[in-house]
Amino acid sequence: MRTRKKTGSSADSDGGCAIMAGASSARCEQIVAAAIELLSEGGMAALTTKSLARAVGVTEPALYRHFDSKQDILLAILAQFEGRIRTLFAEVPDGEGDVLAQIQAVYMRIFHSFAAQPSLASVIFAEEIFRHDERLADRVAGIMDTVEGHVLSLVRSRRGRSQVRKDIPVKDLARIIMGSLRFLVTRWRLSGYGFDLEREGAALWRSLRTMIVAPAQERTD
């Protein structure tokens, strides 16, 4: 595919799907879904114009009406995933309630998202796909920062500081929580999706909660 010049626009950074509408948007999403499956099955080598056009059922030139390059497709995949994450956060009740329950809700909904579309995990956590492209790497880092930032905001809240232990820096707590999630999803992917991700995720969360919750004598709620 042709390489698009960097423009710095939001549409460019989000990939082609961000600017499509109607039937074009549906086709664009179909292309993204097919690209995820191809990447999951064979990595970047499997994502060719020919294989993608065949998977979608269009001619190779037709792909150019939606995306100028592989990079644009990968950016669209990341934009789609980031949109899911932001929706997930919006669905978790905020405020000064049970912060650990809110973190658990985020944790389990991310597991559910991957369990519902296993091929997505193969793409999002495949560092070899993104590490050699600065724009893609920046986008992945931005998504990670968004997730970590959300967890940090919960832990740093007044109720959060009363519910989690104070002898570990909050940033480290957030990284322990999200790092364990990434580790489990990676193990699941490498096992060929050979275990129940949501069930194992729930068990892992119970262990994490035991490790991060403030001792009873320190709790102020």
Short mmCIF file of C-alpha atoms in Angstrom, two decimals:
data_model
loop_
_atom_site.label_atom_id
_atom_site.label_comp_id
_atom_site.label_asym_id
_atom_site.label_seq_id
_atom_site.Cartn_x
_atom_site.Cartn_y
_atom_site.Cartn_z
CA MET A 1 0.00 0.00 0.00
CA ARG A 2 1.07 3.62 -0.50
CA THR A 3 2.54 5.51 2.44
CA ARG A 4 0.55 8.53 3.54
CA LYS A 5 2.42 11.68 4.45
CA LYS A 6 2.13 12.73 8.06
CA THR A 7 -0.28 15.59 8.41
CA GLY A 8 -0.77 15.73 12.17
CA SER A 9 -4.54 15.83 11.75
CA SER A 10 -6.81 13.88 14.08
CA ALA A 11 -8.34 12.05 11.16
CA ASP A 12 -4.91 10.93 9.99
CA SER A 13 -3.83 9.82 13.47
CA ASP A 14 -7.01 7.82 13.96
CA GLY A 15 -6.87 6.00 10.63
CA GLY A 16 -9.42 6.17 7.81
CA CYS A 17 -12.43 4.97 9.81
CA ALA A 18 -12.49 8.14 11.87
CA ILE A 19 -13.67 10.20 8.91
CA MET A 20 -16.02 7.78 7.16
CA ALA A 21 -19.81 7.68 7.38
CA GLY A 22 -22.66 5.44 6.30
CA ALA A 23 -21.84 2.63 3.90
CA SER A 24 -18.21 3.73 3.69
CA SER A 25 -17.92 3.49 7.45
CA ALA A 26 -19.36 -0.02 7.42
CA ARG A 27 -16.85 -1.08 4.77
CA CYS A 28 -14.05 0.58 6.70
CA GLU A 29 -14.98 -1.32 9.85
CA GLN A 30 -15.14 -4.54 7.82
CA ILE A 31 -11.59 -3.90 6.59
CA VAL A 32 -10.39 -3.28 10.13
CA ALA A 33 -12.03 -6.48 11.40
CA ALA A 34 -10.45 -8.51 8.57
CA ALA A 35 -7.07 -6.94 9.25
CA ILE A 36 -7.28 -7.94 12.93
CA GLU A 37 -7.96 -11.55 11.95
CA LEU A 38 -5.09 -11.62 9.46
CA LEU A 39 -2.66 -10.09 11.95
CA SER A 40 -3.80 -12.55 14.60
CA GLU A 41 -3.21 -15.51 12.30
CA GLY A 42 0.10 -14.54 10.73
CA GLY A 43 1.44 -11.22 11.98
CA MET A 44 2.44 -8.35 9.71
CA ALA A 45 3.57 -10.74 6.97
CA ALA A 46 -0.03 -11.89 6.60
CA LEU A 47 -1.39 -8.38 6.18
CA THR A 48 -0.93 -7.77 2.48
CA THR A 49 -3.15 -5.84 0.11
CA LYS A 50 -3.96 -9.05 -1.73
CA SER A 51 -4.89 -11.06 1.38
CA LEU A 52 -6.89 -8.22 2.88
CA ALA A 53 -8.83 -7.58 -0.32
CA ARG A 54 -9.62 -11.28 -0.58
CA ALA A 55 -10.78 -11.43 3.05
CA VAL A 56 -13.07 -8.41 2.61
CA GLY A 57 -14.30 -9.43 -0.85
CA VAL A 58 -13.18 -6.32 -2.73
CA THR A 59 -10.52 -5.49 -5.29
CA GLU A 60 -7.13 -4.29 -4.14
CA PRO A 61 -7.64 -0.77 -5.59
CA ALA A 62 -10.90 -0.50 -3.63
CA LEU A 63 -8.94 -0.68 -0.36
CA TYR A 64 -7.22 2.60 -1.23
CA ARG A 65 -10.53 4.44 -1.07
CA HIS A 66 -10.53 3.76 2.67
CA PHE A 67 -6.88 3.47 3.72
CA ASP A 68 -3.70 4.73 2.09
CA SER A 69 -1.33 2.41 3.96
CA LYS A 70 -0.95 -0.44 6.42
CA GLN A 71 -0.11 2.17 9.01
CA ASP A 72 -3.54 3.74 8.59
CA ILE A 73 -5.18 0.37 9.13
CA LEU A 74 -3.15 -0.26 12.27
CA LEU A 75 -3.99 3.21 13.56
CA ALA A 76 -7.66 2.47 12.97
CA ILE A 77 -7.36 -0.78 14.94
CA LEU A 78 -5.80 1.12 17.85
CA ALA A 79 -8.41 3.86 17.61
CA GLN A 80 -11.16 1.25 17.76
CA PHE A 81 -9.63 -0.36 20.84
CA GLU A 82 -9.10 3.00 22.54
CA GLY A 83 -12.73 3.84 21.89
CA ARG A 84 -13.77 0.60 23.58
CA ILE A 85 -11.60 1.41 26.60
CA ARG A 86 -13.04 4.90 26.94
CA THR A 87 -16.57 3.51 26.70
CA LEU A 88 -15.68 0.94 29.33
CA PHE A 89 -14.48 3.67 31.68
CA ALA A 90 -17.62 5.71 31.09
CA GLU A 91 -19.78 2.74 32.03
CA VAL A 92 -18.07 2.23 35.40
CA PRO A 93 -19.77 4.38 38.08
CA ASP A 94 -17.51 7.12 39.40
CA GLY A 95 -17.67 9.19 42.54
CA GLU A 96 -16.54 8.36 46.03
CA GLY A 97 -17.91 4.83 46.29
CA ASP A 98 -16.01 1.59 46.64
CA VAL A 99 -12.83 2.32 44.69
CA LEU A 100 -11.64 -1.29 44.74
CA ALA A 101 -14.97 -2.34 43.24
CA GLN A 102 -14.54 0.27 40.49
CA ILE A 103 -11.03 -0.97 39.70
CA GLN A 104 -12.33 -4.54 39.66
CA ALA A 105 -15.05 -3.51 37.20
CA VAL A 106 -12.46 -1.99 34.85
CA TYR A 107 -10.19 -5.01 35.23
CA MET A 108 -12.92 -7.55 34.49
CA ARG A 109 -14.44 -5.60 31.60
CA ILE A 110 -11.08 -5.50 29.85
CA PHE A 111 -10.81 -9.27 30.23
CA HIS A 112 -14.34 -9.60 28.87
CA SER A 113 -13.48 -7.43 25.87
CA PHE A 114 -10.56 -9.67 24.92
CA ALA A 115 -12.49 -12.87 25.63
CA ALA A 116 -15.23 -11.66 23.26
CA GLN A 117 -12.68 -11.02 20.48
CA PRO A 118 -9.53 -13.10 21.10
CA SER A 119 -7.85 -12.00 17.89
CA LEU A 120 -7.76 -8.44 19.23
CA ALA A 121 -5.42 -9.52 22.04
CA SER A 122 -3.04 -10.98 19.45
CA VAL A 123 -2.80 -7.58 17.80
CA ILE A 124 -2.86 -5.14 20.73
CA PHE A 125 -0.17 -7.04 22.68
CA ALA A 126 2.00 -7.89 19.67
CA GLU A 127 4.87 -5.45 20.22
CA GLU A 128 6.60 -6.48 17.02
CA ILE A 129 3.75 -4.91 15.04
CA PHE A 130 4.10 -1.45 16.56
CA ARG A 131 7.60 -0.94 17.93
CA HIS A 132 9.27 0.01 14.63
CA ASP A 133 6.82 2.82 13.82
CA GLU A 134 6.93 5.94 15.97
CA ARG A 135 3.31 6.95 15.39
CA LEU A 136 1.99 3.50 16.18
CA ALA A 137 4.23 3.15 19.22
CA ASP A 138 3.08 6.55 20.47
CA ARG A 139 -0.56 5.53 20.03
CA VAL A 140 -0.05 2.29 21.97
CA ALA A 141 1.77 4.20 24.71
CA GLY A 142 -1.10 6.69 24.80
CA ILE A 143 -3.64 3.92 25.32
CA MET A 144 -1.52 2.45 28.12
CA ASP A 145 -1.24 5.90 29.71
CA THR A 146 -5.02 6.33 29.49
CA VAL A 147 -5.68 3.05 31.29
CA GLU A 148 -2.98 3.65 33.90
CA GLY A 149 -4.19 7.20 34.41
CA HIS A 150 -7.74 6.04 35.06
CA VAL A 151 -6.59 3.53 37.66
CA LEU A 152 -4.31 6.16 39.21
CA SER A 153 -7.18 8.63 39.53
CA LEU A 154 -9.19 6.03 41.42
CA VAL A 155 -6.35 5.07 43.74
CA ARG A 156 -5.45 8.72 44.42
CA SER A 157 -9.00 9.70 45.32
CA ARG A 158 -9.87 10.29 48.98
CA ARG A 159 -11.67 6.98 49.26
CA GLY A 160 -8.97 5.23 47.26
CA ARG A 161 -6.23 6.31 49.65
CA SER A 162 -8.29 4.95 52.52
CA GLN A 163 -8.84 1.58 50.83
CA VAL A 164 -5.39 0.71 49.46
CA ARG A 165 -2.15 0.28 51.33
CA LYS A 166 -0.04 3.38 51.79
CA ASP A 167 3.41 1.77 51.91
CA ILE A 168 3.48 1.33 48.12
CA PRO A 169 3.53 4.37 45.75
CA VAL A 170 0.22 4.74 43.94
CA LYS A 171 1.91 4.64 40.53
CA ASP A 172 3.44 1.28 41.40
CA LEU A 173 0.04 0.01 42.54
CA ALA A 174 -1.47 1.02 39.20
CA ARG A 175 1.34 -0.68 37.29
CA ILE A 176 1.02 -3.85 39.36
CA ILE A 177 -2.70 -3.96 38.58
CA MET A 178 -2.39 -3.32 34.85
CA GLY A 179 0.84 -5.30 34.46
CA SER A 180 -0.82 -8.39 35.89
CA LEU A 181 -3.67 -7.96 33.42
CA ARG A 182 -1.29 -7.75 30.49
CA PHE A 183 0.65 -10.78 31.72
CA LEU A 184 -2.47 -12.93 32.02
CA VAL A 185 -3.81 -11.92 28.60
CA THR A 186 -0.41 -12.67 27.04
CA ARG A 187 -0.28 -16.11 28.69
CA TRP A 188 -3.81 -16.77 27.46
CA ARG A 189 -2.88 -15.75 23.92
CA LEU A 190 0.30 -17.86 23.90
CA SER A 191 -1.65 -20.87 25.20
CA GLY A 192 -3.88 -20.68 22.13
CA TYR A 193 -6.70 -19.30 24.30
CA GLY A 194 -6.55 -22.55 26.24
CA PHE A 195 -8.17 -21.38 29.46
CA ASP A 196 -11.13 -19.29 30.60
CA LEU A 197 -9.68 -15.78 30.64
CA GLU A 198 -12.51 -14.21 32.62
CA ARG A 199 -12.48 -16.91 35.29
CA GLU A 200 -8.70 -16.73 35.67
CA GLY A 201 -8.91 -12.95 35.65
CA ALA A 202 -11.40 -13.01 38.52
CA ALA A 203 -9.12 -15.30 40.52
CA LEU A 204 -6.13 -13.06 39.83
CA TRP A 205 -8.09 -10.00 40.94
CA ARG A 206 -8.94 -11.65 44.26
CA SER A 207 -5.24 -12.23 44.88
CA LEU A 208 -4.35 -8.70 43.81
CA ARG A 209 -7.01 -7.24 46.06
CA THR A 210 -5.59 -9.13 49.02
CA MET A 211 -2.14 -7.69 48.27
CA ILE A 212 -3.15 -4.05 47.72
CA VAL A 213 -5.97 -3.51 50.22
CA ALA A 214 -5.07 -1.45 53.28
CA PRO A 215 -4.72 -3.39 56.54
CA ALA A 216 -7.87 -3.24 58.65
CA GLN A 217 -6.25 -0.99 61.24
CA GLU A 218 -5.40 1.59 58.55
CA ARG A 219 -8.83 1.70 56.93
CA THR A 220 -10.64 4.99 57.48
CA ASP A 221 -13.95 4.18 55.76
#
